[in-house]
Coordinates of C-alpha atoms in Angstrom, one line a residue:
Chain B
X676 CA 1.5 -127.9 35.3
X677 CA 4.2 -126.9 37.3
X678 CA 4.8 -123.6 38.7
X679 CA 8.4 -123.0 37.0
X680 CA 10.0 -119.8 36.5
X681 CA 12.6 -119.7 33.7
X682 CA 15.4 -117.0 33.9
X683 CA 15.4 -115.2 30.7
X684 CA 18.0 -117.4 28.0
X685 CA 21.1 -115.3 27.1
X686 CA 20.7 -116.1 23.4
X687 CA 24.3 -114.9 22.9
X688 CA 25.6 -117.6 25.7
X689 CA 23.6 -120.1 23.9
X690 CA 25.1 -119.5 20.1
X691 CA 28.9 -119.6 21.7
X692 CA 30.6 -122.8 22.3
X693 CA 31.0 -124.1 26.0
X694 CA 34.5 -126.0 26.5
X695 CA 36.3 -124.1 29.2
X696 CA 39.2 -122.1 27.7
X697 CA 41.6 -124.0 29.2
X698 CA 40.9 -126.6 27.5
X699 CA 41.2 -124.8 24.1
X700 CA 44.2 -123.5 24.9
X701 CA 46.0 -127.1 25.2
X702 CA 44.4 -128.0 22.3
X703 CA 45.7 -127.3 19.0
X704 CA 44.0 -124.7 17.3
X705 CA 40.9 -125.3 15.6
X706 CA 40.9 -124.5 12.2
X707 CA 38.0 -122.0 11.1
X708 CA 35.9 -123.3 8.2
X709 CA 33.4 -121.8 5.9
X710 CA 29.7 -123.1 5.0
X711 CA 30.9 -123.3 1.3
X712 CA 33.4 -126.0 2.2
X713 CA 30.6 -128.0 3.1
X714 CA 28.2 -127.0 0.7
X715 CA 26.4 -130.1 -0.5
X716 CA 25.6 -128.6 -4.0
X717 CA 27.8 -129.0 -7.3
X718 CA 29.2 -126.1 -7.4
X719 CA 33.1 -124.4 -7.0
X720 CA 33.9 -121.7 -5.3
X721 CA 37.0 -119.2 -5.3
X722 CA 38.2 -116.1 -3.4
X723 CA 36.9 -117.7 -0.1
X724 CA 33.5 -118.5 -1.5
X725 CA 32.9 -114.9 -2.7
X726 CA 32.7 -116.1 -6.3
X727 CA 30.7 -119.2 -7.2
X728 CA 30.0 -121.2 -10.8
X729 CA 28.2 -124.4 -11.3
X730 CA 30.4 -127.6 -11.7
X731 CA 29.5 -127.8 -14.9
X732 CA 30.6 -124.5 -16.4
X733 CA 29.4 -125.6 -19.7
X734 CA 31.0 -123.5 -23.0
X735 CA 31.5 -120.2 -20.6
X736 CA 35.2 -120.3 -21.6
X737 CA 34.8 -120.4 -25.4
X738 CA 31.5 -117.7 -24.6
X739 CA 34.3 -115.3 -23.0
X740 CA 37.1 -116.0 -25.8
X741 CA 34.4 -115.6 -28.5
X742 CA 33.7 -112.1 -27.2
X743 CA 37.1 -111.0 -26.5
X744 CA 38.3 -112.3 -29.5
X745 CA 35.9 -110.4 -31.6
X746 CA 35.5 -107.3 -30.0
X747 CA 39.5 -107.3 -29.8
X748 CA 40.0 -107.5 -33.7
X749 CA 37.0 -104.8 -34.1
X750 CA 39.1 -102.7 -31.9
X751 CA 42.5 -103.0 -33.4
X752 CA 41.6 -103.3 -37.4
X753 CA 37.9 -101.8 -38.1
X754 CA 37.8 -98.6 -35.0
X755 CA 41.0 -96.9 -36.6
X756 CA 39.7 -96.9 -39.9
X757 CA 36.4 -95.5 -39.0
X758 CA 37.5 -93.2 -36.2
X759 CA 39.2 -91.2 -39.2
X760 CA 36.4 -92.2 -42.1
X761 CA 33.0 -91.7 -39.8
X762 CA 33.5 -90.4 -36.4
X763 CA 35.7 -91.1 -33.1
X764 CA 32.5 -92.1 -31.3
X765 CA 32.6 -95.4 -32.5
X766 CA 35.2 -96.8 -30.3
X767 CA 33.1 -94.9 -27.4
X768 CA 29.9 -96.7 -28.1
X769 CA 31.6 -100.2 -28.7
X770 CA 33.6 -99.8 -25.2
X771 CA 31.0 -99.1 -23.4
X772 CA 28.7 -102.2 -24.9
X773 CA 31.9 -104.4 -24.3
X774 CA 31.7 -103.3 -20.8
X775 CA 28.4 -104.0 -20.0
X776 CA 28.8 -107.2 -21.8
X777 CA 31.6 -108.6 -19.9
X778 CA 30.4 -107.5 -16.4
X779 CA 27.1 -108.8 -17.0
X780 CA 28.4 -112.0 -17.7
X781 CA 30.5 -112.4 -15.0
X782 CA 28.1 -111.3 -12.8
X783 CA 25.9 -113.9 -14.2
X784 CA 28.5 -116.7 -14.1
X785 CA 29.9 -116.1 -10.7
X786 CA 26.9 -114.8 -8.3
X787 CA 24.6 -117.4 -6.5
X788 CA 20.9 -117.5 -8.6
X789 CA 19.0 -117.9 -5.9
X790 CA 19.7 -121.4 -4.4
X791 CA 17.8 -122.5 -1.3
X792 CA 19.5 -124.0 1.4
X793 CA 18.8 -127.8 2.3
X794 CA 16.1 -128.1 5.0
X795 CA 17.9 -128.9 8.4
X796 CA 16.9 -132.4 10.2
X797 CA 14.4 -131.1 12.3
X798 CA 12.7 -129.4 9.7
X799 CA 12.6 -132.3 7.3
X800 CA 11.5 -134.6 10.5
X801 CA 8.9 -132.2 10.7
X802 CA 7.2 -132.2 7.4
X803 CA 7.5 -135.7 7.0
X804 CA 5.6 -135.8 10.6
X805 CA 3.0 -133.3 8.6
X806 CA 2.7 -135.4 5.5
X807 CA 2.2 -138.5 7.5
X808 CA -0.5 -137.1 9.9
X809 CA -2.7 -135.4 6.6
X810 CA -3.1 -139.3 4.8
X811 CA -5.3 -139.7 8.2
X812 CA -7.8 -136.9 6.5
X813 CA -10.2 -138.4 4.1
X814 CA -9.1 -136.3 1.0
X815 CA -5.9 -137.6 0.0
X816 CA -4.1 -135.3 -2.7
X817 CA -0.6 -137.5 -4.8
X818 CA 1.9 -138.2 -2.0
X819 CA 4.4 -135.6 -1.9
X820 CA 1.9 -132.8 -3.5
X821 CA 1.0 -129.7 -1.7
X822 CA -2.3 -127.2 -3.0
X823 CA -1.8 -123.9 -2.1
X824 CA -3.4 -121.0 -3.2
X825 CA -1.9 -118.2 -4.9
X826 CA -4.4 -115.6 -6.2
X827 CA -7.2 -117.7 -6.5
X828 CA -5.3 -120.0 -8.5
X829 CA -4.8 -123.6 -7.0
X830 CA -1.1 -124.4 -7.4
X831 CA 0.6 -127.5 -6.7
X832 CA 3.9 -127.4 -4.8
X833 CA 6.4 -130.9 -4.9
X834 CA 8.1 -132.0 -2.5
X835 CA 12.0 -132.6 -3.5
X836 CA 13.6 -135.9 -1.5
X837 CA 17.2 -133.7 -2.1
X838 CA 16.5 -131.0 -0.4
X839 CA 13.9 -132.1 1.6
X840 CA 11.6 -129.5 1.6
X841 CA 8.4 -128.6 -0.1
X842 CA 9.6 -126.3 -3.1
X843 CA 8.6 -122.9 -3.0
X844 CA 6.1 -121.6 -5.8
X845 CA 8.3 -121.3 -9.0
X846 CA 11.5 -123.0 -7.3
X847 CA 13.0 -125.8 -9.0
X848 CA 15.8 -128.4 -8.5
X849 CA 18.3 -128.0 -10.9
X850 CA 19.9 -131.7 -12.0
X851 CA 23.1 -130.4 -13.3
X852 CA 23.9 -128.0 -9.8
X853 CA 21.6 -130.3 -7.6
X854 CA 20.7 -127.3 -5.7
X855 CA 16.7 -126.3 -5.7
X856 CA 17.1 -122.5 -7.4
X857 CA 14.1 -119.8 -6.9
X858 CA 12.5 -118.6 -9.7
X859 CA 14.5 -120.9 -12.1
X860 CA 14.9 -119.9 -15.1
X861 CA 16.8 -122.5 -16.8
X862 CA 20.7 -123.9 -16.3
X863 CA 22.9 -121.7 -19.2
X864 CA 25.5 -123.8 -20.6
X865 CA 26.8 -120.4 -22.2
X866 CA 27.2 -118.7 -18.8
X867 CA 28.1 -121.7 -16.9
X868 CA 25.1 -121.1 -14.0
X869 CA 21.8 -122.0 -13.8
X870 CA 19.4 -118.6 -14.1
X871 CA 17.3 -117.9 -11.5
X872 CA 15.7 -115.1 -9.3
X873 CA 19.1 -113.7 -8.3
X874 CA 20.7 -113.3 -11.4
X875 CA 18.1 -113.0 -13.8
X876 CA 18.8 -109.8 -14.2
X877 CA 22.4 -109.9 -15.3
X878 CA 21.8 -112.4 -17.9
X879 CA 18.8 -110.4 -19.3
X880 CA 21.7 -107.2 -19.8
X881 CA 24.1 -109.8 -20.9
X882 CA 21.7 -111.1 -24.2
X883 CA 20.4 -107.2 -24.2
X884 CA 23.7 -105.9 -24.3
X885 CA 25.6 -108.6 -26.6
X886 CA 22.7 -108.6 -29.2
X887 CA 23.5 -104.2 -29.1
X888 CA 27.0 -104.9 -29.0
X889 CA 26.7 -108.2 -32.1
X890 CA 24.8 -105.8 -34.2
X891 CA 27.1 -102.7 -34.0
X892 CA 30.1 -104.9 -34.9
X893 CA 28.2 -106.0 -37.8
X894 CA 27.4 -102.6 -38.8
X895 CA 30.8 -101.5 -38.2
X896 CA 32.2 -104.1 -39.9
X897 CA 29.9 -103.6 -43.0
X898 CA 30.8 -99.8 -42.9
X899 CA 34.6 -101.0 -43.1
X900 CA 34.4 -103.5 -46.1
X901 CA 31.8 -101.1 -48.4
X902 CA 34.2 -97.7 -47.6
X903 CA 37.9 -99.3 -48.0
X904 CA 38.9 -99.8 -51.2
X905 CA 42.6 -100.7 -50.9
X906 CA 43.2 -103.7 -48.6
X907 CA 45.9 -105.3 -46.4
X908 CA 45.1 -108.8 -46.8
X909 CA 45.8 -109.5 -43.0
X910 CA 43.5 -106.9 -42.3
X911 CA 40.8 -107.6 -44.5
X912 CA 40.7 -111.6 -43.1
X913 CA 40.0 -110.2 -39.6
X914 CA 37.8 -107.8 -40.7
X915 CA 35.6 -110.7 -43.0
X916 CA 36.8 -113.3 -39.9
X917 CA 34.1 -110.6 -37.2
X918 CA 31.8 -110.2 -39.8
X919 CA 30.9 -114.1 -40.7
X920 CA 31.1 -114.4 -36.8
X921 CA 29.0 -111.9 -35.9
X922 CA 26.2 -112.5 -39.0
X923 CA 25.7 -115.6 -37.8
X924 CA 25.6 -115.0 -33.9
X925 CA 23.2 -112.4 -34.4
X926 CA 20.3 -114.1 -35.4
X927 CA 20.0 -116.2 -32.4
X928 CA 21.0 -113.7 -30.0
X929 CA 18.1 -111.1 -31.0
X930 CA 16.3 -113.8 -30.7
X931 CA 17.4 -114.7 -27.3
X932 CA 16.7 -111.6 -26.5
X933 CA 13.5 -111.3 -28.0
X934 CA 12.2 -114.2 -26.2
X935 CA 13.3 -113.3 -22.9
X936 CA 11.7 -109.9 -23.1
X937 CA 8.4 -111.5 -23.6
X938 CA 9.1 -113.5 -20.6
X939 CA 9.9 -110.3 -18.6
X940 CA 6.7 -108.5 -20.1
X941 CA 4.7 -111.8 -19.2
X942 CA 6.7 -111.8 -15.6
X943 CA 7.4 -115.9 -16.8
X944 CA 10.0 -118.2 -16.7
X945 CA 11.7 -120.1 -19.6
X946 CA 10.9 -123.2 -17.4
X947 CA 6.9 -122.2 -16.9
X948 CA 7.2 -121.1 -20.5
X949 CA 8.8 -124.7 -21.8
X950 CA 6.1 -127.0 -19.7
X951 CA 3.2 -125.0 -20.0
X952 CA 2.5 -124.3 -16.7
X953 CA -0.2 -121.0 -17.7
X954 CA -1.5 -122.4 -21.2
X955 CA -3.3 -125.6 -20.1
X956 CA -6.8 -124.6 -20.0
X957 CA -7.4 -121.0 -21.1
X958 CA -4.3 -121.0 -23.9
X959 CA -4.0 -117.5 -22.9
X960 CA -0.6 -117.5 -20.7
X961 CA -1.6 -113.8 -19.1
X962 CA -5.3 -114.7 -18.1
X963 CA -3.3 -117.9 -16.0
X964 CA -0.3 -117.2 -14.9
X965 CA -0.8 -116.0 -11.1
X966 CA 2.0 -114.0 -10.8
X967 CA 1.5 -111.5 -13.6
X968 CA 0.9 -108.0 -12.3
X969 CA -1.4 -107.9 -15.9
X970 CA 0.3 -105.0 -16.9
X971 CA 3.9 -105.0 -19.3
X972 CA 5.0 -102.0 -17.4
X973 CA 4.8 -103.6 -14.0
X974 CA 6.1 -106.9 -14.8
X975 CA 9.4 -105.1 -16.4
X976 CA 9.6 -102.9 -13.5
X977 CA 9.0 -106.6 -10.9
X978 CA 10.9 -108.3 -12.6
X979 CA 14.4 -106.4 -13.9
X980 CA 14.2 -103.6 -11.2
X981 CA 12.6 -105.1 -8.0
X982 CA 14.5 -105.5 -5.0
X983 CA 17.4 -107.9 -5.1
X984 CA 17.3 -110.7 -2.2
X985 CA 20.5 -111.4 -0.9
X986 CA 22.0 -114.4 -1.1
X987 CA 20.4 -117.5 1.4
X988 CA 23.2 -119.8 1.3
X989 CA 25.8 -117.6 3.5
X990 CA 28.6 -118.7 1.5
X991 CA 31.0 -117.0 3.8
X992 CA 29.4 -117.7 7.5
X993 CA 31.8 -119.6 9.9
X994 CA 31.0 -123.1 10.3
X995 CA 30.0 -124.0 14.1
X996 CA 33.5 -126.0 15.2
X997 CA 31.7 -128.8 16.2
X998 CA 30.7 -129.6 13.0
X999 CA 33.9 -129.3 10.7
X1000 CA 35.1 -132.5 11.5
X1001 CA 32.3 -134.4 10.6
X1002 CA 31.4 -132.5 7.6
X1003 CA 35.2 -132.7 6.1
X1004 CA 35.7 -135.9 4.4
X1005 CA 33.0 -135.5 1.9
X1006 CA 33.2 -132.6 0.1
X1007 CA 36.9 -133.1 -1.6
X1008 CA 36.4 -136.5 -2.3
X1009 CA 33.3 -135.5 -4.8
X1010 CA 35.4 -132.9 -5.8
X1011 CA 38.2 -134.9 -7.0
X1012 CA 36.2 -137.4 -8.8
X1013 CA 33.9 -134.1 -10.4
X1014 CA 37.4 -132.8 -11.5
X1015 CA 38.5 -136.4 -12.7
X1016 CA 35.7 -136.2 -15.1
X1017 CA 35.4 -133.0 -15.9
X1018 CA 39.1 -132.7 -17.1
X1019 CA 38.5 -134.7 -20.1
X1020 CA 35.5 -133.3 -21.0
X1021 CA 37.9 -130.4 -20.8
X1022 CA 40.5 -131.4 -23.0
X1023 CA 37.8 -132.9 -25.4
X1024 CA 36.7 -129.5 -26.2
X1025 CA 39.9 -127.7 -25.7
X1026 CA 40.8 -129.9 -28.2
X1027 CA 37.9 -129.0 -30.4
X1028 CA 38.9 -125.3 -29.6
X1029 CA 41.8 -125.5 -31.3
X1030 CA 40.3 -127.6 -33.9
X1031 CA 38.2 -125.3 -34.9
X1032 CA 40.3 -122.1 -34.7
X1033 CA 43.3 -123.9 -37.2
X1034 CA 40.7 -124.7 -39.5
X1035 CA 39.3 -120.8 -39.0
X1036 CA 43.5 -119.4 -40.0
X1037 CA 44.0 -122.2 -42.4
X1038 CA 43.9 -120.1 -45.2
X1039 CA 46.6 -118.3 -44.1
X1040 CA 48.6 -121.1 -42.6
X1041 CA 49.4 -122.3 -46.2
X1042 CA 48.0 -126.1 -45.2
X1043 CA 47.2 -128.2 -48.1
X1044 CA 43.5 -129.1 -48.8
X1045 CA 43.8 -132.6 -47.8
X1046 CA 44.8 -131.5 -44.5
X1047 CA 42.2 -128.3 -44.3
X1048 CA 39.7 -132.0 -44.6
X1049 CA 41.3 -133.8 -42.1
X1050 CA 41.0 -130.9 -39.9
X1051 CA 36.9 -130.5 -40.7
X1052 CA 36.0 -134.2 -40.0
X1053 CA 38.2 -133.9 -37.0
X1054 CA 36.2 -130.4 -35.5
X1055 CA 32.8 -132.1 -37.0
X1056 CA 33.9 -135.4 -34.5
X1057 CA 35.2 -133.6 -31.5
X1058 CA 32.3 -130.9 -31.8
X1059 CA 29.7 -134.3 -31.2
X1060 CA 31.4 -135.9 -28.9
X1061 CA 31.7 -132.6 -26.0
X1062 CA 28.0 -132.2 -27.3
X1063 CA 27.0 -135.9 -25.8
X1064 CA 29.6 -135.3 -22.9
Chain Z
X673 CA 4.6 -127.7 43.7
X674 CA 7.9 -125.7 44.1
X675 CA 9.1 -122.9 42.3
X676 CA 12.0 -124.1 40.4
X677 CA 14.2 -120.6 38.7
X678 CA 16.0 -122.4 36.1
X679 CA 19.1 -121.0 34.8
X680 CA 19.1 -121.9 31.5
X681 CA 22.7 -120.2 30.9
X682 CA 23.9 -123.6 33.3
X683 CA 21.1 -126.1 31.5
X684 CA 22.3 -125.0 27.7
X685 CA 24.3 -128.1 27.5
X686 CA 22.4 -130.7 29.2
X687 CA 19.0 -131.7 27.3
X688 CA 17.0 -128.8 27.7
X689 CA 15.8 -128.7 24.1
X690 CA 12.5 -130.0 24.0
X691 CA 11.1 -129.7 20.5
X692 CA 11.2 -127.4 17.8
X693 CA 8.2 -125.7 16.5
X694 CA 7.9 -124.4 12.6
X695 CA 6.0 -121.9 11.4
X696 CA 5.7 -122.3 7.4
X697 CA 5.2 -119.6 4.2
X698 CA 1.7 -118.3 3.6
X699 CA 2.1 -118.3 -0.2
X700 CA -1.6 -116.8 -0.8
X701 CA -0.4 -113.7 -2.1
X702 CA 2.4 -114.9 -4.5
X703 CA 5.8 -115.7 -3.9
X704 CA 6.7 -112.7 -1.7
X705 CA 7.6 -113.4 1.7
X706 CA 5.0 -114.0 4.7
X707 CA 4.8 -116.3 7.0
X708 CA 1.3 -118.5 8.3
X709 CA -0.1 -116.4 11.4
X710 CA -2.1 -120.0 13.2
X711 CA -1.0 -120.0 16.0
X712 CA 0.5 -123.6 16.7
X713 CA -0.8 -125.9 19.0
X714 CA 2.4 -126.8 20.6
X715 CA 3.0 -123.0 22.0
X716 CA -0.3 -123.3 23.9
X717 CA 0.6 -123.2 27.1
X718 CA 3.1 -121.4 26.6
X719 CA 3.0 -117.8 25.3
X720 CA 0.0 -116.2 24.4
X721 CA -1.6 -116.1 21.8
X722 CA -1.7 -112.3 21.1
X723 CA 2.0 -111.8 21.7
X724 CA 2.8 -114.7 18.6
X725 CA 0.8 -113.3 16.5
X726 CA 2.2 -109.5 16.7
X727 CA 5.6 -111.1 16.5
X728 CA 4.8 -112.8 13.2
X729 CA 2.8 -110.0 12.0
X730 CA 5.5 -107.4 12.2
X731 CA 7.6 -109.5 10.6
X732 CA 5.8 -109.9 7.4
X733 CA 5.2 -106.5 7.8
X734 CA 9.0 -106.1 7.9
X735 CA 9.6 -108.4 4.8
X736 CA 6.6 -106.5 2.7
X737 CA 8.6 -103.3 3.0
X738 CA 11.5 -105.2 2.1
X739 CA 10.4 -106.7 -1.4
X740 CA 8.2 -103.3 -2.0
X741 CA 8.4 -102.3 -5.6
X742 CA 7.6 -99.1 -5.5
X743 CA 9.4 -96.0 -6.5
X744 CA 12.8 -96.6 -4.0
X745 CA 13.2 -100.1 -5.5
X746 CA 12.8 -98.8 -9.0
X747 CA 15.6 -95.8 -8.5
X748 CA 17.7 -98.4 -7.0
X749 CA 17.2 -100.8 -9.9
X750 CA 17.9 -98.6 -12.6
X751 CA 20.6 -96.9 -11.1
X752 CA 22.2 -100.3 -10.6
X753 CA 21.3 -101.5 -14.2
X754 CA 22.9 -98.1 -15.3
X755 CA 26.4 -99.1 -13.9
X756 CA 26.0 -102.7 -15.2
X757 CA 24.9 -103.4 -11.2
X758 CA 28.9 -102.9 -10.1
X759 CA 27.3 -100.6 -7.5
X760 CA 25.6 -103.4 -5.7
X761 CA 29.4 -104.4 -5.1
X762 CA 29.9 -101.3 -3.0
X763 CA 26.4 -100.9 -1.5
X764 CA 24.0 -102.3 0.7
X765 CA 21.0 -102.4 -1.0
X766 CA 17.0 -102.1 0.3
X767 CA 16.7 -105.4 1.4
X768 CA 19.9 -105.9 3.0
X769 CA 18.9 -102.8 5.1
X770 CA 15.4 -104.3 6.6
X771 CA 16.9 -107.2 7.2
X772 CA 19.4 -106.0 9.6
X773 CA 16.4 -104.5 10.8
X774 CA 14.5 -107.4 11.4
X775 CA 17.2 -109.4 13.3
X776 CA 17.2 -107.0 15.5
X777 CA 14.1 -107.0 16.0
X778 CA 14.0 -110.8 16.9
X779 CA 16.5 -110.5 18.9
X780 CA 15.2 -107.8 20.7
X781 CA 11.3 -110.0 20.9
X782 CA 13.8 -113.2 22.4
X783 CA 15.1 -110.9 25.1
X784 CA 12.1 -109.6 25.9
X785 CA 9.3 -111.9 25.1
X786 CA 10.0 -115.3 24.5
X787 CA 13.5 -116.5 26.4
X788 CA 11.8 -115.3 29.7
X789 CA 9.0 -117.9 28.1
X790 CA 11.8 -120.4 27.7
X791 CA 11.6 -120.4 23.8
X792 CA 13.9 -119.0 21.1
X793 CA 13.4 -117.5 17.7
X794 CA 15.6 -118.1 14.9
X795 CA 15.9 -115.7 12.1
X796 CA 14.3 -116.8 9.3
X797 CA 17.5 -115.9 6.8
X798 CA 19.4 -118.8 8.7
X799 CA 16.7 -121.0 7.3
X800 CA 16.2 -120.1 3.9
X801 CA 13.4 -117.5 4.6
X802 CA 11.5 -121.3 4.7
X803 CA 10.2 -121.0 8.0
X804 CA 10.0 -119.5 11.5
X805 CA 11.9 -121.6 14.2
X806 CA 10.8 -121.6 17.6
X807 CA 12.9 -123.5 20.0
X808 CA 10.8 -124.9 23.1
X809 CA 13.1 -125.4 26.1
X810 CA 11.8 -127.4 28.8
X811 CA 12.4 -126.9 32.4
X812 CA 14.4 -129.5 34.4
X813 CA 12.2 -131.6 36.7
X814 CA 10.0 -132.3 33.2
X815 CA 11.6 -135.6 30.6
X816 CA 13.9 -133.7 28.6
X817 CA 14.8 -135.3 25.4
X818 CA 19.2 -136.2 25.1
X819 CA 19.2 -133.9 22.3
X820 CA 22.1 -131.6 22.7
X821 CA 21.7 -127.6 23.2
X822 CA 20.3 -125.8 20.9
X823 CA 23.1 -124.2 18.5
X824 CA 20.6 -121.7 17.0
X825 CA 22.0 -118.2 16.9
X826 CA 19.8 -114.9 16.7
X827 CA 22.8 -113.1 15.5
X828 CA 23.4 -113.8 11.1
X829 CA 26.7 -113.7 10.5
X830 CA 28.0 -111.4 7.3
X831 CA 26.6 -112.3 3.9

């Protein structure tokens, strides 16, 4: 070997770029560029890539109007009535549920879930260098498969030709984001993201707090109609308008809710929970699952108060100006044809939005019955066809 | 043979970059964050072996006290739960913290340790926590691949 001696690397001088700044002076200047421009996943971002949703932002519009809508009527027609009948902490206790209903779904919506960043080309040359040198060794595990073991437990890690990368324990790709998301949950059409280890959670207050805030509007509500005895028509139609809304979102929220809190207790995933990953042999999900602290406690604790990872994708970070150019074209071109097709699934259930809310007033629109029909096989058809959209 | 002092602020651009070593998650205790401590064949000759493996020690040790639950992380949690999490809008939390820590901490272990060994670390973060990057820069008389300079920075940029 030869005898070299290496002066110590200025790893500052080796991050910055090197054209002379004369150079850059006579050149125009170079427009600064975020990673989210180029980010290779389906997802939009606003405010500069500080906020982020999935492309497909599923029903979160008609989620936020059906909450706002409701808890606006509750305010305005039932909290007057029962601030002077019961007691002025009512509209105290539904504020404060409204709140932490909203922010935890925004929070949900708009914060990344956890999605890992596509391996680089060196990286991905060097795994497929790894998986080609280990089908020389005599044991030869499925192509694409990895073994590792996590407590004792043998667990089989895939390989995703996206991202290319060997998925992390409990990572999957998501099809609708195409991003690989740690600890995913599932992809929420309600909240327009998928659910992962990031934002899990917010989504667990969101269903927490909306099944709290559902159920007091419903008992509100039910106060309201059994204590008034003289009613303003008007009135009384909201009043009966949150109460059938609410009765029949209840149900499925506690249970929402329900079923996530044994998956907190069980320190699961809906995803784990859905294929089966635990139950195979034993059929007892705690005895297999290797992540389980084995205590209800500590998985709570792990999973709803644990440290919160920041964000991998570095939204924000500047671009390196040699690769903007290259990286430009793409991005809007996908975007434009993602818009193109997601505008009329837009307007398909717009349209089935308004559908649905003149056939909600149609009793007090006056409409004939004939049309009160043509308005119900019109919801009925719109309502399947954003369904297979 | 002659001893050749090689500038490697003046070589940055030409093909210095000789390969790229990776050093890949030890998932054996869960999905928490620690990295394999083999030492890779490719660094043989040149660092030792001792030095590596503190370096990647106290780094897992660094990313252990980040994702500690204990009683700080639990505070912090249902503090945050308690203001529907708006405070993590206006604080840095736990993790955040370490890892500021451990950036400088690698950059520090470059300065020190591995440039003068003509290799380069690259934080983790700017690779998904996936892996640990070590550049290998080869000296100039040796076949140095065309590849350009490395554009691996030690310093993450705001998150």
């Amino acid at each position: 070997m030869k005898n070299c001696e290496y002066r110590q690397i200025d790893p500052q001088v080796l991050s910055t770029p090197t054209p002379p700044p004369t150079q850059c002076a006579e050149k125009t200047p170079k427009q600064v560029r975020r990673k989210w421009e180029v980010f290779p996943g389906k997802n939009r971002f606003f405010c500069d890539g500080r906020i982020m949703i999935a492309r497909q932002s599923g029903v979160l519009p008609l989620t936020l109007l059906l909450i706002l809508f409701t808890s606006s009527l509750f305010f305005i027609f039932d909290c007057p009535f029962l601030v002077k009948h019961v007691t002025s902490c009512i509209p105290v206790i539904g504020g404060v549920l409204f709140t932490f209903v909203v922010i935890s779904l925004l929070q949900t919506s708009f914060s990344d879930p956890g999605i890992l960043p596509r391996a680089t080309p060196d990286e991905a040359a060097d795994i497929e260098k790894q998986i080609d040198s280990s089908s020389s060794s005599s044991y030869r595990p499925p192509p694409r498969v990895r073994e590792v073991l996590i407590n004792q437990q043998v667990v089989k890690l895939k390989y995703c030709f996206t991202c290319k990368m060997f998925r992390p324990p409990r990572t999957s790709h998501c099809s609708l984001c195409d991003n690989c998301v740690e600890r995913f949950d599932h992809h929420c059409p309600w909240v327009g993201n998928c659910v992962g280890r990031r934002n899990y959670r917010f989504f667990y207050t969101f269903i927490v707090s909306l099944s709290f805030l559902t159920a007091f509007v419903l008992g509100c509500v039910t106060t309201h109609l059994a204590l008034q005895h003289s009613t303003v028509l008007n009135a009384f139609c909201c009043t009966a308008l949150e109460l059938v809304v609410c009765f029949f979102s209840v149900w499925s929220i506690l249970g929402l809710s329900g079923f996530h809190t044994y998956l907190v207790a069980s320190n699961l995933t809906t995803n784990e929970d859905i294929k089966g990953s635990w139950s195979g042999n034993s059929g007892l999900q705690s005895a297999g699952n290797p992540y389980s602290y084995n205590s209800i406690f500590t998985n709570c604790c792990a999973v709803l108060c644990g440290p919160l990872p920041p964000s991998l994708i570095d939204r924000r970070g500047l671009l390196p100006a040699e690769d903007s150019p290259a990286a430009a074209p793409a991005p809007p071109e996908i975007e434009l044809l993602g818009f193109g097709a997601k505008t009329d699934i837009n307007m398909v259930r717009c349209a089935f939005l308004l559908l649905r809310m003149s056939l909600i007033f149609s009793p007090f629109l006056s409409l004939p019955a004939t049309s009160r029909n043509c308005i119900t096989v019109c919801v009925s058809f719109s309502h399947s066809v954003s369904l297979s959209l | 043979m002659a001893t050749e002092f090689h500038n490697l602020q003046e070589l940055h651009h030409s093909a210095s970059l000789a390969t790229k070593v990776f050093i890949q998650r030890d998932y054996s205790e869960g999905t928490i964050c620690k990295f394999q401590t083999k030492f890779p064949a490719e660094l043989d000759s040149r660092i030792e072996r001792a030095l590596f493996e503190i370096t990647v020690k106290t780094l897992n040790d660094y990313y252990a006290e980040a994702e500690k639950i204990g009683g700080q992380s639990y505070l912090e949690g249902c503090l945050a739960c308690a203001t529907a999490y708006v405070i993590f809008l206006c604080m840095e939390t736990r993790y955040e913290k370490v890892l500021k820590k451990i950036s400088k901490y690698i950059q520090d272990q470059n300065e020190k340790i591995y440039a003068p060994r003509g290799l380069l670390i690259t934080d983790p973060i700017e690779r998904g926590m996936r892996v640990i990057e070590i550049s290998v820069f080869e000296d100039r008389g040796s076949s140095a691949s065309s590849s350009g300079s490395s554009s691996t920075s030690s310093s993450s940029s705001g998150r």
